[in-house]
Amino acid sequence: MEVKKEDTSISSVNAITEWLKTLQDNICKSLEEADGQSKFEEENWIREEGGGGRSRVIKNGAVIEKGGVMFSAVHGKAPDFLFKEKEHSASKAPFSLGEGRGDEAVPNFYATGVSIVLHPQNPMVPIVHMNIRYFEMNNGVKWLGGGIDLTPHYVVEEDAKYFHNELKKVCDKHSAKYYAEFKKWADDYFFINHRKETRGIGGIFFDRLNENEEMSFENNLAFWKDVGSAFAPIYTALMNKNKNLPFTEENKKWQLIRRGRYVEFNLVYDKGTKFGLETNGRIESILMSLPAMASWEYNFVPQKNSAEEKTLSFLKKGINW
Amino acid sequence: MEVKKEDTSISSVNAITEWLKTLQDNICKSLEEADGQSKFEEENWIREEGGGGRSRVIKNGAVIEKGGVMFSAVHGKAPDFLFKEKEHSASKAPFSLGEGRGDEAVPNFYATGVSIVLHPQNPMVPIVHMNIRYFEMNNGVKWLGGGIDLTPHYVVEEDAKYFHNELKKVCDKHSAKYYAEFKKWADDYFFINHRKETRGIGGIFFDRLNENEEMSFENNLAFWKDVGSAFAPIYTALMNKNKNLPFTEENKKWQLIRRGRYVEFNLVYDKGTKFGLETNGRIESILMSLPAMASWEYNFVPQKNSAEEKTLSFLKKGINW
């Protein structure tokens, strides 16, 4: 990829890309250990327009029923949608993408990231999602994005507090503002608008992070790496704590219904999925986020005072865990 | 609803609405007879902005696992999207919706229709969808739309020929051009672009039908009614023919995967679903089209020379059944 001379991103691109591949390795290793039964299967793929990826998928584990830890690094001419998309209101990205356009030729882009979705067997273990991504163009524009969010089939307050507190620690290490800002961003992003409910208990979400009044790009990169590194310890702790809990047929039925909601979010709202489907991405890698099995029941309403009803009461924005 | 004096649509609106309710009654009766076990459950709902509907849902039948026959009649201020949407290239609608705008106030609209999706238990019985709808505004604009399409889990050529031939007969009775035109429209519409496969074997699809060089509105209305009336005999014949066929666990697994594709189409592409989700429609009525259970398997590829592979080979546009 062509980069301006004064830009140091050749080295950082390579370093970031290598760091992400190592992260993928480490996360897969941690998850295999915690699962204790299944191993990831790897598939390397090439993108016609430039770049490719290393997909790792696990299925029929003792804890994880279906999931993926996907690495990709793609490049080429920057797609049109990048110059149209509105930035999130909470974004502090200090540049306009318009910089890349004007009378110049379309800039080249390079995008690399790791994406994870895990659907557990036991309904007492939450679904989890993590993504961190780095994006740059050869006009000097570059940014970091990412997030982790948790979708418990049954919201357990202790686990929710633990999850959010761990993310807060990662944020606080770098900025006193990030947790509040990125937690709100996750609440807003992981929202199933037609159901008027959040996908789960949220987490953190951020995009287009470069530098701002208190943080250099290098500082934000350190934060971003810490988000990636925090994933495995946080989630394997939740796996280990809950994987042996007993469950009923009713719990399983509810799990399938919650997975149906997960499918609704991913196919109707998720930007990564939309982007992938619209830009001729690798379908199997994009849709690895969908569960092995999901269900829809007409007009399902949980029983009064049930654990299911309690969970629904937690699926809203703005809860201070 | 306010209608211009020279417009006769008050009477036709009432007549069309009543005709649709009777159609819903008749279809439900036919399906209950053919199912032999389950009955439809009815729910009446009111739309805050005007109108409402009569939802009829069936589940756990001997033949139909989950399905709905939904009637609705809604009205109010015409939503913005109507003035933006591009017409299908094959459409011969002789008016521009822009007529309703300009410096005038936003016109009122009235829309009524019957929508059906049925997911059978036995994978040898196809999934079916039918919709007929009537739309008008108090500026004189009015049109008819609709379609029937079949999604066999296993494509059986004899059944596909029967299905298309029955639809051709309905079309040919009214216009020598309609079957070819509306069959192509269905091929184009019921297409899962990211999979590069059709949802099923298509059928017919049409929209914004008013009057054209060879057909008056009244003639098109007669055609439209015949489409609605054709649904029950065509589909109950397919139910009866296939409902007792034996099937294996492998067949059932494939059925769940095909249902996953059905979910993908409906959540990603279907205009009715999108419209409903974006305009705060009644979610349970909109998403009744989703199956009781669906599955996603990473990188699933059917075995060479299997019935599943043969079915995939039929999931493309332009097959002349």
XYZ file of C-alpha atoms in Angstrom, chain A residues 14-221:
208
model
C 2.775 -3.797 10.300
C 3.174 -3.677 14.051
C -0.577 -3.365 14.618
C -1.348 -6.163 12.189
C 1.155 -8.484 13.820
C -0.124 -7.544 17.269
C -3.682 -8.467 16.205
C -2.605 -11.858 14.872
C -0.871 -12.612 18.155
C -3.986 -11.479 20.006
C -6.063 -13.884 17.927
C -3.622 -16.686 18.803
C -3.741 -15.892 22.505
C -7.510 -15.569 22.672
C -8.046 -18.863 20.830
C -5.640 -20.593 23.205
C -7.401 -19.193 26.292
C -10.831 -20.137 24.950
C -9.750 -23.672 24.047
C -8.384 -24.139 27.557
C -11.565 -22.827 29.132
C -13.726 -24.925 26.843
C -11.706 -28.070 27.448
C -13.244 -30.007 24.567
C -13.285 -28.375 21.129
C -10.507 -26.770 19.127
C -10.695 -23.899 16.676
C -10.563 -24.741 13.007
C -8.683 -22.318 10.831
C -9.439 -21.120 7.363
C -7.379 -18.612 5.428
C -9.138 -16.581 2.808
C -8.139 -14.020 0.235
C -10.103 -10.928 -0.716
C -10.181 -10.384 -4.448
C -9.813 -6.618 -4.125
C -6.883 -6.887 -1.698
C -5.913 -8.581 1.554
C -7.673 -11.419 3.306
C -8.145 -13.049 6.651
C -7.603 -15.895 9.060
C -10.940 -17.236 10.307
C -10.974 -19.448 13.375
C -14.225 -21.147 14.194
C -15.136 -23.415 17.094
C -18.212 -25.626 17.388
C -19.783 -28.250 19.612
C -17.506 -27.383 22.524
C -18.228 -28.310 26.127
C -18.968 -24.633 26.823
C -19.043 -22.933 23.425
C -21.678 -24.242 21.022
C -20.621 -22.034 18.134
C -18.269 -19.124 17.774
C -15.512 -17.459 15.863
C -12.360 -15.456 16.466
C -11.705 -13.788 13.148
C -8.671 -11.844 12.031
C -8.684 -9.855 8.814
C -6.506 -7.287 7.063
C -7.938 -5.851 3.877
C -6.945 -2.984 1.632
C -7.838 -1.287 -1.626
C -9.631 1.796 -2.862
C -11.616 3.387 -0.023
C -15.316 2.520 -0.476
C -17.798 5.330 -1.049
C -19.834 4.737 2.098
C -16.900 5.925 4.229
C -17.370 9.432 2.977
C -21.089 9.468 3.660
C -21.443 7.851 7.051
C -22.344 10.188 9.857
C -20.091 10.054 12.843
C -21.567 9.099 16.182
C -22.434 12.212 18.127
C -20.184 11.182 21.001
C -17.222 10.758 18.665
C -14.304 13.060 19.243
C -12.567 12.152 16.009
C -10.637 15.313 15.141
C -10.736 14.950 11.382
C -13.290 14.863 8.640
C -13.228 12.009 6.207
C -13.949 14.551 3.544
C -10.233 15.283 3.724
C -9.712 12.197 1.671
C -11.885 13.422 -1.181
C -12.151 16.643 -3.041
C -10.425 16.682 -6.375
C -7.912 14.042 -5.416
C -8.105 10.456 -6.529
C -9.905 8.026 -4.210
C -7.446 7.197 -1.422
C -6.310 3.709 -0.610
C -7.368 2.251 2.703
C -6.017 -0.442 4.956
C -8.255 -1.989 7.624
C -7.333 -4.709 10.074
C -9.095 -6.136 13.083
C -10.157 -9.030 15.240
C -13.848 -9.876 15.670
C -15.328 -12.362 18.085
C -18.801 -13.746 18.771
C -19.318 -16.752 21.026
C -22.613 -18.570 21.571
C -22.390 -20.879 24.591
C -24.250 -24.145 25.115
C -25.438 -23.429 28.656
C -28.046 -20.643 28.816
C -26.457 -19.506 32.090
C -23.297 -18.523 30.198
C -23.665 -15.197 28.336
C -23.142 -14.593 24.629
C -20.173 -12.296 24.089
C -18.934 -10.048 21.312
C -15.643 -8.233 20.918
C -14.177 -6.292 18.031
C -11.130 -4.098 17.695
C -10.200 -2.543 14.397
C -7.608 -0.211 12.937
C -8.245 1.831 9.806
C -6.043 4.157 7.814
C -5.869 5.808 4.431
C -2.801 6.933 2.506
C -3.864 10.561 2.986
C -2.859 10.423 6.648
C -6.311 9.666 8.065
C -6.249 6.840 10.618
C -8.324 5.696 13.519
C -9.012 2.996 16.071
C -12.374 1.473 16.874
C -13.706 -1.322 18.981
C -15.864 -2.578 21.768
C -16.908 -5.455 23.947
C -20.507 -6.196 24.876
C -22.192 -8.979 26.805
C -25.556 -10.585 26.069
C -26.587 -12.758 29.005
C -29.629 -14.960 28.387
C -30.274 -14.356 32.079
C -28.953 -11.138 33.547
C -27.140 -11.844 36.821
C -26.384 -8.566 38.553
C -23.146 -9.803 40.085
C -21.802 -10.822 36.670
C -22.992 -7.606 35.049
C -21.233 -5.558 37.728
C -18.067 -7.620 37.323
C -18.138 -7.241 33.534
C -18.663 -3.499 33.573
C -16.172 -2.981 36.374
C -13.456 -4.821 34.442
C -14.120 -2.649 31.400
C -14.101 0.461 33.575
C -10.675 -0.526 34.917
C -9.324 -0.845 31.365
C -10.739 2.576 30.482
C -9.723 4.325 33.716
C -6.126 3.242 33.274
C -6.004 5.521 30.237
C -8.662 8.190 30.589
C -11.092 9.260 33.300
C -13.682 10.028 30.630
C -13.664 6.931 28.465
C -15.786 4.502 30.465
C -18.772 6.865 30.810
C -18.537 7.939 27.193
C -17.987 4.515 25.650
C -20.499 2.792 27.923
C -23.195 5.193 26.711
C -22.063 4.618 23.139
C -22.512 0.852 23.615
C -25.999 1.357 25.111
C -26.965 3.412 22.066
C -25.337 1.127 19.529
C -26.410 -2.306 20.774
C -30.089 -1.388 20.725
C -32.825 -3.341 18.950
C -34.901 -0.342 17.998
C -37.998 -2.249 16.788
C -38.130 -4.140 20.104
C -37.221 -1.101 22.165
C -34.748 -3.247 24.090
C -30.964 -3.423 24.271
C -29.278 -6.531 22.861
C -27.798 -7.320 26.260
C -26.198 -5.403 29.101
C -23.916 -3.410 26.804
C -20.273 -2.784 27.600
C -18.097 -0.286 25.755
C -18.076 0.864 22.144
C -15.894 3.458 20.422
C -14.973 4.456 16.897
C -12.753 6.852 14.959
C -10.363 7.349 17.847
C -7.214 9.163 16.800
C -6.007 11.829 19.158
C -7.871 14.282 21.325
C -7.215 16.988 23.907
C -5.905 14.559 26.514
C -4.757 11.537 24.509
C -2.190 11.105 21.764
C -2.722 8.479 19.080
C -0.090 6.346 20.799
C -1.962 6.608 24.108
C -5.193 5.607 22.398
C -3.404 2.702 20.751
